[in-house]
Short mmCIF file of C-alpha atoms in Angstrom, two decimals:
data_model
loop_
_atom_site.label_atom_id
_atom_site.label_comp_id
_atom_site.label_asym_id
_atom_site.label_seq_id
_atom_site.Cartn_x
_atom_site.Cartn_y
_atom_site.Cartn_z
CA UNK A 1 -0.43 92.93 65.31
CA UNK A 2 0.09 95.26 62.18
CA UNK A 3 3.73 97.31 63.17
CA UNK A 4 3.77 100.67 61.78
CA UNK A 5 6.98 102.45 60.97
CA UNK A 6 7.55 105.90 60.38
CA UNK A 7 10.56 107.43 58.63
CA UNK A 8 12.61 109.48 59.10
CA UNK A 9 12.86 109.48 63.39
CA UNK A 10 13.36 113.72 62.54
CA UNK A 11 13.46 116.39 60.10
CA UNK A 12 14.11 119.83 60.07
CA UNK A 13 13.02 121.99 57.37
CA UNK A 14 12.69 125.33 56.38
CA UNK A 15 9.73 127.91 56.64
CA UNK A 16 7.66 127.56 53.26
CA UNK A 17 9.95 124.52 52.34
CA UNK A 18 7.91 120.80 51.83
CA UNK A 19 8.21 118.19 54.75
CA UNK A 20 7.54 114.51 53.77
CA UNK A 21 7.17 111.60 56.51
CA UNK A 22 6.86 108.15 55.68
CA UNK A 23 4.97 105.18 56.81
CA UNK A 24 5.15 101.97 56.68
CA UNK A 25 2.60 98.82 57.74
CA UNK A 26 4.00 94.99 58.24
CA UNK A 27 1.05 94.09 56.60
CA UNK A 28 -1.18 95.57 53.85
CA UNK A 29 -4.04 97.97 55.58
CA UNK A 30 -6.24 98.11 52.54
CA UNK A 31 -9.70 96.82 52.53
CA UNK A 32 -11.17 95.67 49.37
CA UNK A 33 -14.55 94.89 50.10
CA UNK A 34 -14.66 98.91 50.56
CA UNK A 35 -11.62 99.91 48.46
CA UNK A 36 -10.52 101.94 51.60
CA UNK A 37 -7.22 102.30 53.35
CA UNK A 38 -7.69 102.30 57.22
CA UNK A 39 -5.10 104.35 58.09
CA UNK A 40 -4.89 108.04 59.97
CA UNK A 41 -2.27 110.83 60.82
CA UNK A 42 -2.26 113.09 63.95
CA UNK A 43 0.03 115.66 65.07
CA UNK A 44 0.70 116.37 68.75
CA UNK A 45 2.33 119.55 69.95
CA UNK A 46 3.89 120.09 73.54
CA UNK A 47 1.70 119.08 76.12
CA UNK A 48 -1.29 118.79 74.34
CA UNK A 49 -3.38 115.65 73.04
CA UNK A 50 -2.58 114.14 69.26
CA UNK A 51 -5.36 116.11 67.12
CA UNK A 52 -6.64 114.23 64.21
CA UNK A 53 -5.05 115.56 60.60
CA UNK A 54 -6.26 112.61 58.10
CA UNK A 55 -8.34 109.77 58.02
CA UNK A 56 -8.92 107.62 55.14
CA UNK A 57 -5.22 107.60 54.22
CA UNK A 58 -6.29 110.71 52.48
CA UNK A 59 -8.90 111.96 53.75
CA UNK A 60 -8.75 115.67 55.56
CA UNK A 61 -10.38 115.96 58.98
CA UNK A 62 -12.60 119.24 58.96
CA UNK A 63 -10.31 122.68 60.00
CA UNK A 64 -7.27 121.32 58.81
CA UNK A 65 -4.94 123.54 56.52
CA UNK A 66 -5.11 121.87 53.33
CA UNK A 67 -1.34 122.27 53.13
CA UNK A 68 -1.41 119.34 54.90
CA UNK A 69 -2.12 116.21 52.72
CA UNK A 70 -2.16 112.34 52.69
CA UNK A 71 -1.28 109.83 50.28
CA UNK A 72 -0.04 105.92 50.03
CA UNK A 73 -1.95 102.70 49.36
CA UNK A 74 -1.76 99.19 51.23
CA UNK A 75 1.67 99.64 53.14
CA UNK A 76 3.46 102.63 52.07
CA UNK A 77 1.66 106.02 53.19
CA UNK A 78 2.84 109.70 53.17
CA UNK A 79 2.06 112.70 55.37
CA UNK A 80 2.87 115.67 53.15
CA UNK A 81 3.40 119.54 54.35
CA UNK A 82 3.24 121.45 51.22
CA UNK A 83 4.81 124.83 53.13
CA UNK A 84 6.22 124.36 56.45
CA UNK A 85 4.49 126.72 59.05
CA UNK A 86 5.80 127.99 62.45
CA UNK A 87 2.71 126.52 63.74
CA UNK A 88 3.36 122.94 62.38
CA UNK A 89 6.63 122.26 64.46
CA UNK A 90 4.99 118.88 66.34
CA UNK A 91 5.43 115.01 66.56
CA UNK A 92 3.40 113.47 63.76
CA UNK A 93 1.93 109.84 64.13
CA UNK A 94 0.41 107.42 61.66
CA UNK A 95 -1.81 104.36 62.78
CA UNK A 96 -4.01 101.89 61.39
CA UNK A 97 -7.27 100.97 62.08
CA UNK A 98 -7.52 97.60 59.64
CA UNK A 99 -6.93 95.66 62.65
CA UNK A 100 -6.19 96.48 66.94
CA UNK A 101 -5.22 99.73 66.36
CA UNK A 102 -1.54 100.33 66.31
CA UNK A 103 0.54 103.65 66.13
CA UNK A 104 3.81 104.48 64.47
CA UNK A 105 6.70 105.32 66.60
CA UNK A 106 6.57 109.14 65.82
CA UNK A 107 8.29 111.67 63.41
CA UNK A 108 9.10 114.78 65.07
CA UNK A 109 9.45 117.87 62.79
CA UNK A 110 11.75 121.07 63.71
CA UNK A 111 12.22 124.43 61.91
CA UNK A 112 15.43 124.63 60.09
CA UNK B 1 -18.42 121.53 70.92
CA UNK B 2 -17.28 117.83 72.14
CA UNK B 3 -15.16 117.69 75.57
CA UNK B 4 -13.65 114.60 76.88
CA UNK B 5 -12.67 114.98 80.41
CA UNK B 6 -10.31 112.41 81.76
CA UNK B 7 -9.90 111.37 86.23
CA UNK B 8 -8.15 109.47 88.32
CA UNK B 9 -4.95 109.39 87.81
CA UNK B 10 -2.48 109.56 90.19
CA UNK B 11 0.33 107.82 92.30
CA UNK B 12 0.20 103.96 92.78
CA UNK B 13 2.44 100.97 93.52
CA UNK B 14 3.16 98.23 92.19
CA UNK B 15 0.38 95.62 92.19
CA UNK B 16 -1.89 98.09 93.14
CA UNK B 17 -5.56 99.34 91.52
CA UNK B 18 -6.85 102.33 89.73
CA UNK B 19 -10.09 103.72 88.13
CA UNK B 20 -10.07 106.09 85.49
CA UNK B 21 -13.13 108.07 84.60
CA UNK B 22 -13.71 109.80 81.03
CA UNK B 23 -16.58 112.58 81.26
CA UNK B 24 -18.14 113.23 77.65
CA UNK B 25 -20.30 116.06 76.42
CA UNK B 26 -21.39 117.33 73.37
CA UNK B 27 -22.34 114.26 71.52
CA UNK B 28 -24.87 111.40 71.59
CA UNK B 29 -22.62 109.78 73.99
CA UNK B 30 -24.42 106.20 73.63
CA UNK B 31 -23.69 106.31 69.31
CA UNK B 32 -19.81 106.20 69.47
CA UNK B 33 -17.25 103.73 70.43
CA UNK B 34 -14.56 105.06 72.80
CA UNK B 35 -11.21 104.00 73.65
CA UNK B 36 -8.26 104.73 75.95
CA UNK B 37 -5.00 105.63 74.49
CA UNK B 38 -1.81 105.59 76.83
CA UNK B 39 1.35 107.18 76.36
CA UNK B 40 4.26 106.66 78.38
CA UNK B 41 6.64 109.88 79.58
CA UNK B 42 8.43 111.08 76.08
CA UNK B 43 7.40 107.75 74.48
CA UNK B 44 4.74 107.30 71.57
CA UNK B 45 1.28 106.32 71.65
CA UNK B 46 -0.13 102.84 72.80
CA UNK B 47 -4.41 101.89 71.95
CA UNK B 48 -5.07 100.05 75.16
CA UNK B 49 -8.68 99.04 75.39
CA UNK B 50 -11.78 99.79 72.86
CA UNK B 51 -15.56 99.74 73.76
CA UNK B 52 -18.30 99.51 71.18
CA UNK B 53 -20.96 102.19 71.82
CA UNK B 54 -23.76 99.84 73.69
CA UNK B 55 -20.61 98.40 75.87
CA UNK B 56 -21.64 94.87 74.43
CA UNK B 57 -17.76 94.40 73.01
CA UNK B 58 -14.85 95.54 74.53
CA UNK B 59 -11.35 95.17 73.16
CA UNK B 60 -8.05 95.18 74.63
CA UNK B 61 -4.14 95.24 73.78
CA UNK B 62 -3.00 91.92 74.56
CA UNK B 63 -0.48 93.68 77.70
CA UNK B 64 -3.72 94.76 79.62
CA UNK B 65 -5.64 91.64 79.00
CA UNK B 66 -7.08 90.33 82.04
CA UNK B 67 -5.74 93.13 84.43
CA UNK B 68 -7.78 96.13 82.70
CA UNK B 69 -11.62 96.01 81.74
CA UNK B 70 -13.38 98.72 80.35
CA UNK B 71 -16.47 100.05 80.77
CA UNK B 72 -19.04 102.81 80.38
CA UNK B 73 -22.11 104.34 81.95
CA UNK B 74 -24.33 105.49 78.73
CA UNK B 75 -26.77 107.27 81.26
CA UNK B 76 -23.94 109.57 83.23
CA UNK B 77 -21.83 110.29 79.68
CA UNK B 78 -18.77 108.25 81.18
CA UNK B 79 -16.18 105.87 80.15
CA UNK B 80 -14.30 104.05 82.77
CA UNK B 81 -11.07 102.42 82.66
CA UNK B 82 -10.42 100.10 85.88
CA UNK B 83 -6.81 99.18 86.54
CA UNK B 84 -5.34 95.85 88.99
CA UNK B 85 -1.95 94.39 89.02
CA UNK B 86 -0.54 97.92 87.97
CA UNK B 87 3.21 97.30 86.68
CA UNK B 88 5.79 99.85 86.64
CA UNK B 89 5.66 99.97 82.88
CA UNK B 90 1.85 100.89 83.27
CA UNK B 91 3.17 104.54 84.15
CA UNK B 92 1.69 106.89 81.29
CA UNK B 93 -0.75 109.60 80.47
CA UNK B 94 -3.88 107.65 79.72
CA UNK B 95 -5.98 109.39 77.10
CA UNK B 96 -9.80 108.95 76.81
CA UNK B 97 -11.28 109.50 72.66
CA UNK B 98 -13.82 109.10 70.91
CA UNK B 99 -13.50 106.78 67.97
CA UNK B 100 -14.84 106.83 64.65
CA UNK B 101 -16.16 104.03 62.81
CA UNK B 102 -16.25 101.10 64.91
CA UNK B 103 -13.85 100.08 67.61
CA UNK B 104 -11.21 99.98 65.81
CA UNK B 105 -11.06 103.78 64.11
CA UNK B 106 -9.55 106.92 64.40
CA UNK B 107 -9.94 108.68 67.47
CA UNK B 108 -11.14 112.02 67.62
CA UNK B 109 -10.72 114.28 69.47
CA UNK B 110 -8.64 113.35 72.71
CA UNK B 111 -9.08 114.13 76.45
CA UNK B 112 -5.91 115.81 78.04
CA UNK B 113 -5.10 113.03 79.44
CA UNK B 114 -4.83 111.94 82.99
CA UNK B 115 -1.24 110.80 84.62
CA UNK B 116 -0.55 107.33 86.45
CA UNK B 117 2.25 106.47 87.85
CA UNK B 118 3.14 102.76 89.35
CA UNK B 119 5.88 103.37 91.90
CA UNK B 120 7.28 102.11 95.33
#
């Protein structure tokens, strides 16, 4: 199975500042025959479901603020918040879809 | 607007059987794969079984294999998720989602989720 790990475990930043989480695959999740990278972010918030933020690697899922944005090829991927929101304080999760769908451990963001 | 609307949950022990039911709406029910996510109390999130959209493939994460089988009901809207030989470390919130692509895609959206617990 493809392991996915995100850095770092926790951030805190501040209102209208720029939050950056990393991910990582074991194994490249790139396909070529459709130049794609099969690999999504969600965010979950307290007692609610993950809700789908990117697709594609870099691709934004309908409704989303665009200050949300995606980024990364093969095994190194970002999940960028341009200007940290109130409303954005969550977990955040990558995962990959190349193979059996695997999740990365989760990067939990905070209000400084 | 699509709802997923997960069942079934509840208190088990160990060695013990479960059936999970996922009630869809607002989509061609029959034209998407589905899939149950898991996700253990203040863990992360675990795929645990996949279903192509005729039910002809089904998928699971090698942990559930041969314990768990998925199915659905294309003519009732409903995903199933039946559970033997429950283990302790089965406990979690199983999700129900739609998933995109193929089996193997992103899943959106998610049920809330439906609690089991494997205790004596």
């Amino acid at each position: 199975d493809i392991v996915m790990t995100q850095s770092p475990d926790s951030l805190a930043v501040s209102l209208g500042e720029r939050a950056t989480i990393n991910c990582k695959s074991s194994q490249s999740v790139f396909y070529s025959s459709d130049n794609k990278n099969y690999l999504a972010w969600y965010q979950q918030k307290p007692g609610q479901p993950p809700k789908l933020l990117i697709y594609w690697a870099s691709t934004r899922e309908a409704g989303v603020p665009d200050r949300f944005s995606g980024s990364g090829s093969r095994t190194d991927f970002i999940l960028t918040i341009s200007s940290l929101q109130a409303e954005d304080v969550a977990v955040y999760y990558c995962q990959q879809y190349y193979s059996t769908p695997t999740f990365g451990q989760g990067t939990k963001v905070d209000i400084k | 607007e699509v709802q997923l609307v997960e069942s079934g949950g509840g208190l088990v022990q160990p060695g013990g059987s479960l059936r999970l039911s996922c009630a869809a709406s607002g989509f061609t029910f029959s034209s998407y794969a589905m899939s149950w996510v898991r996700q253990a109390p203040g863990k992360g999130l675990e795929w645990v079984s996949g279903i192509s959209g005729s039910g002809t493939n089904r998928y699971y994460v090698d942990s559930v294999k041969g314990r768990f089988t998925i199915s659905r009901d294309n003519s009732k809207n409903t995903l199933f998720l039946q559970m033997n030989s429950l283990r302790a470390e089965d406990t979690a919130v199983y999700s129900c989602a739609k998933t995109e692509l193929r089996w193997a895609g992103w899943f959106d959206p998610w049920g809330q989720g439906t609690l089991v617990t494997v205790s004596s």
